[in-house]
mmCIF file of C-alpha atoms in Angstrom:
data_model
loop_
_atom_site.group_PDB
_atom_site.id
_atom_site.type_symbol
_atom_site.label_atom_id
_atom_site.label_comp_id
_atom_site.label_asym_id
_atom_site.label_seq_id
_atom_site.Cartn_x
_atom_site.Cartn_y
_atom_site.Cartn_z
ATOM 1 C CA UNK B 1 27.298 -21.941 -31.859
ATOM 2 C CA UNK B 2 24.865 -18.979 -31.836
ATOM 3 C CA UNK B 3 22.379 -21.217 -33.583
ATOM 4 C CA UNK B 4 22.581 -23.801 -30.460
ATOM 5 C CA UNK B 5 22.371 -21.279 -28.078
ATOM 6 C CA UNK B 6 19.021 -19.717 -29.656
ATOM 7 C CA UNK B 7 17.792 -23.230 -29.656
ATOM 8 C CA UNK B 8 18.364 -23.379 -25.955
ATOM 9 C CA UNK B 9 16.756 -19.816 -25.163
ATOM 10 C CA UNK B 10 14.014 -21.094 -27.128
ATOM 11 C CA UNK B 11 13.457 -23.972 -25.334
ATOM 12 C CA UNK B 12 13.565 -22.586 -21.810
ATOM 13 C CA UNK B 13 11.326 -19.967 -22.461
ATOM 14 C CA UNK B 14 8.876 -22.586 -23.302
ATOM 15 C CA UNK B 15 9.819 -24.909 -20.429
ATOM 16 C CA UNK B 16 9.078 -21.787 -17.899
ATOM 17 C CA UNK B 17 5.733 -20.423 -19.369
ATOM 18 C CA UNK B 18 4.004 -19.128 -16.324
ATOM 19 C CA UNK B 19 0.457 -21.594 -15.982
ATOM 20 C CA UNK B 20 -1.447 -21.363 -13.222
ATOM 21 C CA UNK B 21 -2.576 -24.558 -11.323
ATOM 22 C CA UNK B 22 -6.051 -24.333 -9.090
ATOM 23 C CA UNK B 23 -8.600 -26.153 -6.684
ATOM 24 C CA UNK B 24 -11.190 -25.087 -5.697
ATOM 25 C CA UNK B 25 -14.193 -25.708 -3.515
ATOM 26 C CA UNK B 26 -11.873 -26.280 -0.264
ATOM 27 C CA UNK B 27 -12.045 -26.306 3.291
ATOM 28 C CA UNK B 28 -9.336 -23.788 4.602
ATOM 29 C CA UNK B 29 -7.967 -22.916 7.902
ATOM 30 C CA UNK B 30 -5.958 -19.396 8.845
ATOM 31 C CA UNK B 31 -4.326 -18.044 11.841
ATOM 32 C CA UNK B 32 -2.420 -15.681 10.470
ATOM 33 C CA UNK B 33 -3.113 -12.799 7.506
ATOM 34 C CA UNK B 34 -0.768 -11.500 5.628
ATOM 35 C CA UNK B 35 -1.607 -9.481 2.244
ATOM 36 C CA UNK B 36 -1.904 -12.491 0.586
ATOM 37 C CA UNK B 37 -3.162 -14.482 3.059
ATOM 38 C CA UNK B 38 -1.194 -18.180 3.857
ATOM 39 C CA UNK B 39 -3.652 -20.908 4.452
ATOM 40 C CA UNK B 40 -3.275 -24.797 5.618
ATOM 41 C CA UNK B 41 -5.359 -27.051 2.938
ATOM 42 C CA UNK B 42 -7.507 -29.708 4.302
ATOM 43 C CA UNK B 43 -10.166 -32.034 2.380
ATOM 44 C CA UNK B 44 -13.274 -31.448 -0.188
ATOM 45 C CA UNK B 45 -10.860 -30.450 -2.780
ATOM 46 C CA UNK B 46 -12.620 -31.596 -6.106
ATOM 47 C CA UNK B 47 -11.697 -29.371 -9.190
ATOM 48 C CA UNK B 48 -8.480 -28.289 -10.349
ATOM 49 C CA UNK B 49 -8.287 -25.947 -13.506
ATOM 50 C CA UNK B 50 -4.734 -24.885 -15.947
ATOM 51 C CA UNK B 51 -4.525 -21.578 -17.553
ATOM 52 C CA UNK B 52 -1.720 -20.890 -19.782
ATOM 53 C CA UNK B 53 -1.321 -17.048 -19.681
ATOM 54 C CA UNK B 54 0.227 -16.970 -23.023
ATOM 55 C CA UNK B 55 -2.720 -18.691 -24.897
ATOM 56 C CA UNK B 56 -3.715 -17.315 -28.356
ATOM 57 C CA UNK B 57 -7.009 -15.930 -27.217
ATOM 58 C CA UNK B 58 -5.620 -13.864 -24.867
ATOM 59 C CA UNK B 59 -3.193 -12.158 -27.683
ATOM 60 C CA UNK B 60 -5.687 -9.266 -28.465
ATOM 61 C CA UNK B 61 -6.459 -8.481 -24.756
ATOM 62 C CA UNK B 62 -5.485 -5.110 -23.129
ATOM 63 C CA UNK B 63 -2.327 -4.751 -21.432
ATOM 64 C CA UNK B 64 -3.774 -3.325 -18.144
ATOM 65 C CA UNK B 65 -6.699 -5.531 -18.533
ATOM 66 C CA UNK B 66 -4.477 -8.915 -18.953
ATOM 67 C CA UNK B 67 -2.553 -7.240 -16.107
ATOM 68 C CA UNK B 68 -5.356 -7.199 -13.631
ATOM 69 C CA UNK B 69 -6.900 -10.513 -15.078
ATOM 70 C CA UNK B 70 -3.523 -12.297 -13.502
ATOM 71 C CA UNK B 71 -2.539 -10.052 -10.873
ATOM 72 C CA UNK B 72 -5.872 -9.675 -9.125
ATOM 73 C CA UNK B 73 -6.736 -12.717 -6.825
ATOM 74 C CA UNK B 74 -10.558 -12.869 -6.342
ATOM 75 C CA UNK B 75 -12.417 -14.270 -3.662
ATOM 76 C CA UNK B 76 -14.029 -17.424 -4.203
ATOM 77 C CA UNK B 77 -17.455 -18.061 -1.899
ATOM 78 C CA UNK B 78 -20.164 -21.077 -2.060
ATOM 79 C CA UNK B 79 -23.766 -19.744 -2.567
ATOM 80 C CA UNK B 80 -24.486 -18.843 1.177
ATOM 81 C CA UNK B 81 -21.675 -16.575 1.105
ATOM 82 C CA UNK B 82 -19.090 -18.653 2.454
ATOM 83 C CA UNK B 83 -15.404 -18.383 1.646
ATOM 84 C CA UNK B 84 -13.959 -21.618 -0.080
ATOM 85 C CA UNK B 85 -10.868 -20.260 -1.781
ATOM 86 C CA UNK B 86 -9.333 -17.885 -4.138
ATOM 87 C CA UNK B 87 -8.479 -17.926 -7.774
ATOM 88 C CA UNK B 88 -7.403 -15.146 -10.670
ATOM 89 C CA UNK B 89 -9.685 -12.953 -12.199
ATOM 90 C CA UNK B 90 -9.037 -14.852 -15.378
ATOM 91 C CA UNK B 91 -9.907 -18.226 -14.033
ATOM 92 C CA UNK B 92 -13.627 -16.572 -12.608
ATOM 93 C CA UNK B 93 -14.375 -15.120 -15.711
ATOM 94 C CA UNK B 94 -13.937 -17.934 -17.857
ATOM 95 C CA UNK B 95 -17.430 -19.496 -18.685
ATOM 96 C CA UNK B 96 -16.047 -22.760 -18.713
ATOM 97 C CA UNK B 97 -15.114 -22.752 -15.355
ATOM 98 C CA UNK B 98 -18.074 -21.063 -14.327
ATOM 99 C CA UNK B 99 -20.474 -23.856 -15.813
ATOM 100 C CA UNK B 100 -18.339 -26.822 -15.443
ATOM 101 C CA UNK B 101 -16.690 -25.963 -11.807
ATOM 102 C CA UNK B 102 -19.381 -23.672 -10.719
ATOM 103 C CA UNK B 103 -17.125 -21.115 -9.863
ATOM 104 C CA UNK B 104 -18.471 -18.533 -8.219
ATOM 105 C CA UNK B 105 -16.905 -15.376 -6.244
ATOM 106 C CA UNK B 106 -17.903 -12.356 -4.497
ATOM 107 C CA UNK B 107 -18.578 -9.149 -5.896
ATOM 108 C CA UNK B 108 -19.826 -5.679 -5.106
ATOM 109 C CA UNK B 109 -21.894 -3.151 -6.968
ATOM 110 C CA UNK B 110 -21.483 0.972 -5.888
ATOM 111 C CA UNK B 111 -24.796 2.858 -6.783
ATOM 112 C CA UNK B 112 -23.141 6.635 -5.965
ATOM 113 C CA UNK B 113 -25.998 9.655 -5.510
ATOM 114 C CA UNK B 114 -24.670 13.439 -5.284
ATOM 115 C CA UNK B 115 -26.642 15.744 -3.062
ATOM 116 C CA UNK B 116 -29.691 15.998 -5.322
ATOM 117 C CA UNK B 117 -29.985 12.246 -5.448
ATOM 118 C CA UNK B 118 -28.851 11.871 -8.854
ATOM 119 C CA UNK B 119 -27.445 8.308 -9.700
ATOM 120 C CA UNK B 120 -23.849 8.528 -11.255
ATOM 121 C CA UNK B 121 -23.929 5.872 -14.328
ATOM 122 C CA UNK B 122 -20.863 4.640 -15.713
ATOM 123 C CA UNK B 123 -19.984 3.103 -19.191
ATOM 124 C CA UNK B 124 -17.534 0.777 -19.294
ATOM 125 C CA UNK B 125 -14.466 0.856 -21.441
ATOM 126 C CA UNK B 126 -13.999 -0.544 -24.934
ATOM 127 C CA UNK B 127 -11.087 -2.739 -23.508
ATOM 128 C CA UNK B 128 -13.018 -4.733 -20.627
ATOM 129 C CA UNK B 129 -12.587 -8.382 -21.094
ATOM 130 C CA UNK B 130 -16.664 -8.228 -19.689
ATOM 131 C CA UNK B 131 -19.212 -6.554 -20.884
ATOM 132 C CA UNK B 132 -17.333 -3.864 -23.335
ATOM 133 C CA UNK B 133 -19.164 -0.296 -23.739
ATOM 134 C CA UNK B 134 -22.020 -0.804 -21.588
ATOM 135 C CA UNK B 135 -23.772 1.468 -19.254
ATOM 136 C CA UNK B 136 -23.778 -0.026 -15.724
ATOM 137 C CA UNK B 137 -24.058 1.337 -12.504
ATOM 138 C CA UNK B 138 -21.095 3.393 -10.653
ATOM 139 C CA UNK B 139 -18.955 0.996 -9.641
ATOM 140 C CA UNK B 140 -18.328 -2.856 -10.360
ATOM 141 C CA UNK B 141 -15.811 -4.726 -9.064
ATOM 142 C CA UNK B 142 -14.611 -7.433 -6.409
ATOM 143 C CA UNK B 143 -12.610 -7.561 -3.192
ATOM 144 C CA UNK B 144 -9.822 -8.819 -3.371
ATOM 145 C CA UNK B 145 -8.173 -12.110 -1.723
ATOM 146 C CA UNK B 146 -5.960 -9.384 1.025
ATOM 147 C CA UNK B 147 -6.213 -8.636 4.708
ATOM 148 C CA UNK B 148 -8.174 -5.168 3.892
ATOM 149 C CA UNK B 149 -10.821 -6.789 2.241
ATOM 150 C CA UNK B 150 -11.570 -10.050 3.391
ATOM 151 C CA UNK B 151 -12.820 -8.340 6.775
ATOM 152 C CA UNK B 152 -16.257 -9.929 7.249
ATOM 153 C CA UNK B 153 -17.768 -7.423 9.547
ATOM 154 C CA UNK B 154 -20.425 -5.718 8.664
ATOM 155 C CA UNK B 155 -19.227 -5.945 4.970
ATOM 156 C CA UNK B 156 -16.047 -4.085 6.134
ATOM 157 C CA UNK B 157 -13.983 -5.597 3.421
ATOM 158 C CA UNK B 158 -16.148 -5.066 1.248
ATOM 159 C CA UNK B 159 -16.651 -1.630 1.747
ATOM 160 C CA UNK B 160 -12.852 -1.290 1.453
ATOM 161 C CA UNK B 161 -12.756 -2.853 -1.396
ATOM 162 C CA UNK B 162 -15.408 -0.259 -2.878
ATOM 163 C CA UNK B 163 -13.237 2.413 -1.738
ATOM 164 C CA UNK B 164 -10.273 1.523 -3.486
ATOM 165 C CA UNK B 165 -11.651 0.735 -6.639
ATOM 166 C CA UNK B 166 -13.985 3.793 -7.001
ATOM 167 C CA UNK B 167 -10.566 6.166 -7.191
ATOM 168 C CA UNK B 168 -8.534 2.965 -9.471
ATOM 169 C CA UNK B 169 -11.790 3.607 -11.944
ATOM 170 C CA UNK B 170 -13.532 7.113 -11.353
ATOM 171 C CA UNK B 171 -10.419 8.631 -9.570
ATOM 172 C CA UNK B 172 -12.489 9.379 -6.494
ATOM 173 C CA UNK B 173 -10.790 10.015 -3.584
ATOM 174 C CA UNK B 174 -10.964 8.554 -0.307
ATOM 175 C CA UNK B 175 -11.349 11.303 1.657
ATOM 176 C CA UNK B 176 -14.643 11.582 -0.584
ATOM 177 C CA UNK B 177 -16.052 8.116 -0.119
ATOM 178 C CA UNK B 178 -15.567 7.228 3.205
ATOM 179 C CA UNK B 179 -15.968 3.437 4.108
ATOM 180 C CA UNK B 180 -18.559 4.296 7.260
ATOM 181 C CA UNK B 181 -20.545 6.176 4.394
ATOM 182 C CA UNK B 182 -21.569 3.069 2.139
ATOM 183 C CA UNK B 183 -24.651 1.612 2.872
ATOM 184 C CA UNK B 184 -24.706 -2.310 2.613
ATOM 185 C CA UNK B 185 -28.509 -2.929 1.179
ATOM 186 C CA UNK B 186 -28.423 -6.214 0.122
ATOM 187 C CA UNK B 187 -26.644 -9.299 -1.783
ATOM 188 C CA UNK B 188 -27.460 -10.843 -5.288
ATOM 189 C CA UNK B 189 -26.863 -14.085 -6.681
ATOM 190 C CA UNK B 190 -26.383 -14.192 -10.688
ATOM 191 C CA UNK B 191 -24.648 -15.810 -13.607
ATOM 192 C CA UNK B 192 -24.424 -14.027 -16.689
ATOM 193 C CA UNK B 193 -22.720 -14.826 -20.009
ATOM 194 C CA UNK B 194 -20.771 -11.943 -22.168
ATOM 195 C CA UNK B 195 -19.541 -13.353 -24.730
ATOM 196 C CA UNK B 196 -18.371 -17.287 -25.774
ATOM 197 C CA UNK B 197 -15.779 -17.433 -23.697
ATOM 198 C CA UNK B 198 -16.007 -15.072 -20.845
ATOM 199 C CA UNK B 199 -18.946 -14.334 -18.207
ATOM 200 C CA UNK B 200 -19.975 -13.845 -14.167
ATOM 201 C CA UNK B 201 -21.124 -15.353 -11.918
ATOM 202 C CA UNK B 202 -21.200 -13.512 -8.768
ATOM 203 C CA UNK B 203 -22.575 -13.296 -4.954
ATOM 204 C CA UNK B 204 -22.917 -9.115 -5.432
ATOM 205 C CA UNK B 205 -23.352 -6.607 -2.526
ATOM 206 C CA UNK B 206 -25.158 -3.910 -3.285
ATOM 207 C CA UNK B 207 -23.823 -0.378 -1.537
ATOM 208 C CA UNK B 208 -25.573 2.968 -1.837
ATOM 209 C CA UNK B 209 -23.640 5.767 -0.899
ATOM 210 C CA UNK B 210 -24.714 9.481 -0.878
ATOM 211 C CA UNK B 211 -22.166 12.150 -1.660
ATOM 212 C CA UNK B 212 -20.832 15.054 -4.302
ATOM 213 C CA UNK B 213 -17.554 13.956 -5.450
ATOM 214 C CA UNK B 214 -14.887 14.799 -7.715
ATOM 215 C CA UNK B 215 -15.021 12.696 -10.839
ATOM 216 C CA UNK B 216 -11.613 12.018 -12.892
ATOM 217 C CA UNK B 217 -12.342 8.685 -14.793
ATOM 218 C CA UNK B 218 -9.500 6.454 -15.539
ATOM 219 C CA UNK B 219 -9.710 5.668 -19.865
ATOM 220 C CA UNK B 220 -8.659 2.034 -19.012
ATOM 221 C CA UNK B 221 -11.421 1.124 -17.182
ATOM 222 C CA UNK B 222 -14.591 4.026 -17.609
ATOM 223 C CA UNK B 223 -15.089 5.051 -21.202
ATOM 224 C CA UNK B 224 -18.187 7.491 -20.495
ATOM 225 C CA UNK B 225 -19.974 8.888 -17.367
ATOM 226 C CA UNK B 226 -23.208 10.429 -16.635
ATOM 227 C CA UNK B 227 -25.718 11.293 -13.960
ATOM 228 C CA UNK B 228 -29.543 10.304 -14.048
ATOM 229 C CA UNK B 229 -32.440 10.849 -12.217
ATOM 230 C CA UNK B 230 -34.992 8.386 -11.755
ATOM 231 C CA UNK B 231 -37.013 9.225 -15.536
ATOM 232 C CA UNK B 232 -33.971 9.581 -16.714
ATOM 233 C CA UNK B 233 -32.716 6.306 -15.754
ATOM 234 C CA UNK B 234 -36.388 4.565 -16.939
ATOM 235 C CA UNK B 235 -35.276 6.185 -20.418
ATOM 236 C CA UNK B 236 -32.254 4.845 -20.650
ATOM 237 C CA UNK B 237 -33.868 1.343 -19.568
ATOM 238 C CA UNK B 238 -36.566 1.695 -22.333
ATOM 239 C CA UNK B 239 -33.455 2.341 -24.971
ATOM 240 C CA UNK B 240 -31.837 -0.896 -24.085
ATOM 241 C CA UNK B 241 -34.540 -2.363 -23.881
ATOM 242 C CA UNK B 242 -35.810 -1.675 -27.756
ATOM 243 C CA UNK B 243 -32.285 -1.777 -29.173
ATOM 244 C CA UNK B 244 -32.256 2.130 -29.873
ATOM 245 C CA UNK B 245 -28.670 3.501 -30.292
ATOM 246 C CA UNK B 246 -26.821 0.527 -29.622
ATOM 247 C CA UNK B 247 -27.292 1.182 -26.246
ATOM 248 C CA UNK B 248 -27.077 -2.055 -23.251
ATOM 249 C CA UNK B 249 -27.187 -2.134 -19.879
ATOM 250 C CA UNK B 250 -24.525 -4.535 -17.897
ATOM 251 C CA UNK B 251 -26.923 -7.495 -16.754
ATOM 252 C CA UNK B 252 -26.420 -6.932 -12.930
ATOM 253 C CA UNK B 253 -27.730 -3.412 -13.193
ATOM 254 C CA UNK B 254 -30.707 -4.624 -15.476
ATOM 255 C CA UNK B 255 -31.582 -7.192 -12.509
ATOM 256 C CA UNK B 256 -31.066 -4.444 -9.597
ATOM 257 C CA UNK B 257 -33.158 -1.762 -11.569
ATOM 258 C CA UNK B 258 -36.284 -4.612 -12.470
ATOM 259 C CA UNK B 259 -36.413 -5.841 -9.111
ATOM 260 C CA UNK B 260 -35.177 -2.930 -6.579
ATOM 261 C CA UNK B 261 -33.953 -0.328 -7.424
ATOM 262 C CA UNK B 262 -36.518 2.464 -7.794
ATOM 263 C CA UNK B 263 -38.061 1.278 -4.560
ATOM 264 C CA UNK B 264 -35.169 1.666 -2.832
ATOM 265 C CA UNK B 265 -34.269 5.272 -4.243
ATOM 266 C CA UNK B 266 -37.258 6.587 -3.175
ATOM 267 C CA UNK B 267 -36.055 5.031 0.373
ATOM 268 C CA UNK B 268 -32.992 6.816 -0.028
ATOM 269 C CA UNK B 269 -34.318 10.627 -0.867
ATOM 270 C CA UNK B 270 -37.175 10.008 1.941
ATOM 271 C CA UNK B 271 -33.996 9.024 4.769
ATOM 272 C CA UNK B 272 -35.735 5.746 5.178
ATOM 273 C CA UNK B 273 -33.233 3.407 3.065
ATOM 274 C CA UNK B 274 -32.484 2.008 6.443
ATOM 275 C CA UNK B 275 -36.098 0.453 6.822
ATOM 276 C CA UNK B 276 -34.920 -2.084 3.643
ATOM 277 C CA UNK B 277 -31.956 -3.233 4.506
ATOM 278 C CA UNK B 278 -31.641 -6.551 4.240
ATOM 279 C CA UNK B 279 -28.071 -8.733 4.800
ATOM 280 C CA UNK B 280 -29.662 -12.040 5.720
ATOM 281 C CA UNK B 281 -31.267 -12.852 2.188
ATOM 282 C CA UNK B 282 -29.146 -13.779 -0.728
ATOM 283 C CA UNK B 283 -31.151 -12.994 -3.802
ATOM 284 C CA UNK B 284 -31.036 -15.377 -6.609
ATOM 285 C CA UNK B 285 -31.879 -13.564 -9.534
ATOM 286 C CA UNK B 286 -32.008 -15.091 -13.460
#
């Protein structure tokens, strides 16, 4: 008897393994928001993709990361910035889906200054599922499929979303960072590959904000911090670049530091960053 009943625990469990079914590139319609939003499908649905969340290469992955991987609900956009669904973290990460579906979703990048215009660097933890233990700018992340951040004006959600995840990360509070502080400069287009199975591919807003903050990172996600002025910073860059110290740079940063970033800090510590602004171009960058 206890034999059969095992049996039968063992088979349900397998029966209800969560899996997560998806299809993208949609035409939605919404009338009414909720925090995770309800929308009618229509046509110009064309890909579908499975994930089985208990698949053996996901065995080794962090707790909190695996949490966030299934939990957060990214925002999926075509390459002029329109929204065409939403799908897990997991699923936009996964390079598969990223060449084969051409996922792509929306993303934003914080470059944080203190009073004597010092960039605040981050390097990120050992337990990222992207881009483990480099040195990236001081903030990466994504809004997230809710009310909050899906607001489209003047990159309100955005900003929102930079709020929230600059305390969930650096443990910066809002009262610190607020949202009518962040500067929207400009959007990037990349794709970028870490590893075999994993990558991005993301439209990426690029926010500068000016302030001194508290700074209490969060292990799970930051594993070092610094600030850098701008030789600093071109140090750093000529380190990556010549493999010295094992040190890299995340591959969004390395494309905003080549083909803006200087100009644009020297913008920012003259008071005339908002002469460059620039919302209307989406920058495709390789």
């Amino acid at each position: 008897m206890s034999l059969s009943l095992n049996l039968l625990k063992a088979t349900l469990s397998l029966s209800l393994s969560p899996s997560i079914s998806f299809t993208s590139k949609c035409s939605f319609s919404s009338s009414v928001f909720s925090p995770r939003p309800i929308f009618s499908r229509v046509s110009r649905c064309s890909l579908s993709t499975k994930t089985a969340m208990g698949s053996a290469p996901d065995a080794a992955m962090d707790a909190v990361q695996r949490r966030l991987m299934f939990d957060d609900e990214c925002i999926l956009v075509d390459e002029t910035d329109n929204i065409v669904g939403h799908d897990s973290k997991y699923n936009c990460h996964l390079m598969d889906n990223i060449e084969l579906n051409k996922a792509l979703h929306r993303a934003f990048s914080v470059f944080l200054f203190n009073n004597k215009f010092e960039l605040l660097l981050q390097q990120r933890s050992a337990t990222k599922v992207t881009f483990p233990l480099v040195w990236t700018n001081t903030c990466c992340s994504h809004p997230l499929y809710r009310e909050s951040e899906l607001i489209e004006d003047n990159a309100l959600g955005v900003r929102n979303a930079a709020q929230r995840k600059l305390f969930d990360e650096l443990g910066i509070v809002a009262e610190d960072v607020p949202v009518d502080q962040f500067t929207s400069i400009g959007r990037i287009l990349y794709k970028a590959p870490s590893d075999g199975r994993w990558g991005e591919h993301e439209l990426d807003y690029l926010l500068f904000i000016v302030r001194n903050v508290n700074v209490n990172p969060n292990p799970d996600e930051v594993a070092d911090i610094r600030y850098v002025n701008q030789e600093q910073l071109k140090e750093l860059v000529r380190k990556a670049d010549a493999g010295e110290d094992g040190l890299k740079l995340s591959p969004w940063f390395k494309l905003v530091v080549n083909n803006f970033l200087f100009k644009w800090w020297d913008h920012l510590e003259k008071g005339s960053i908002s002469e460059i602004v620039d919302m209307k171009t989406i920058h495709k960058l390789t």
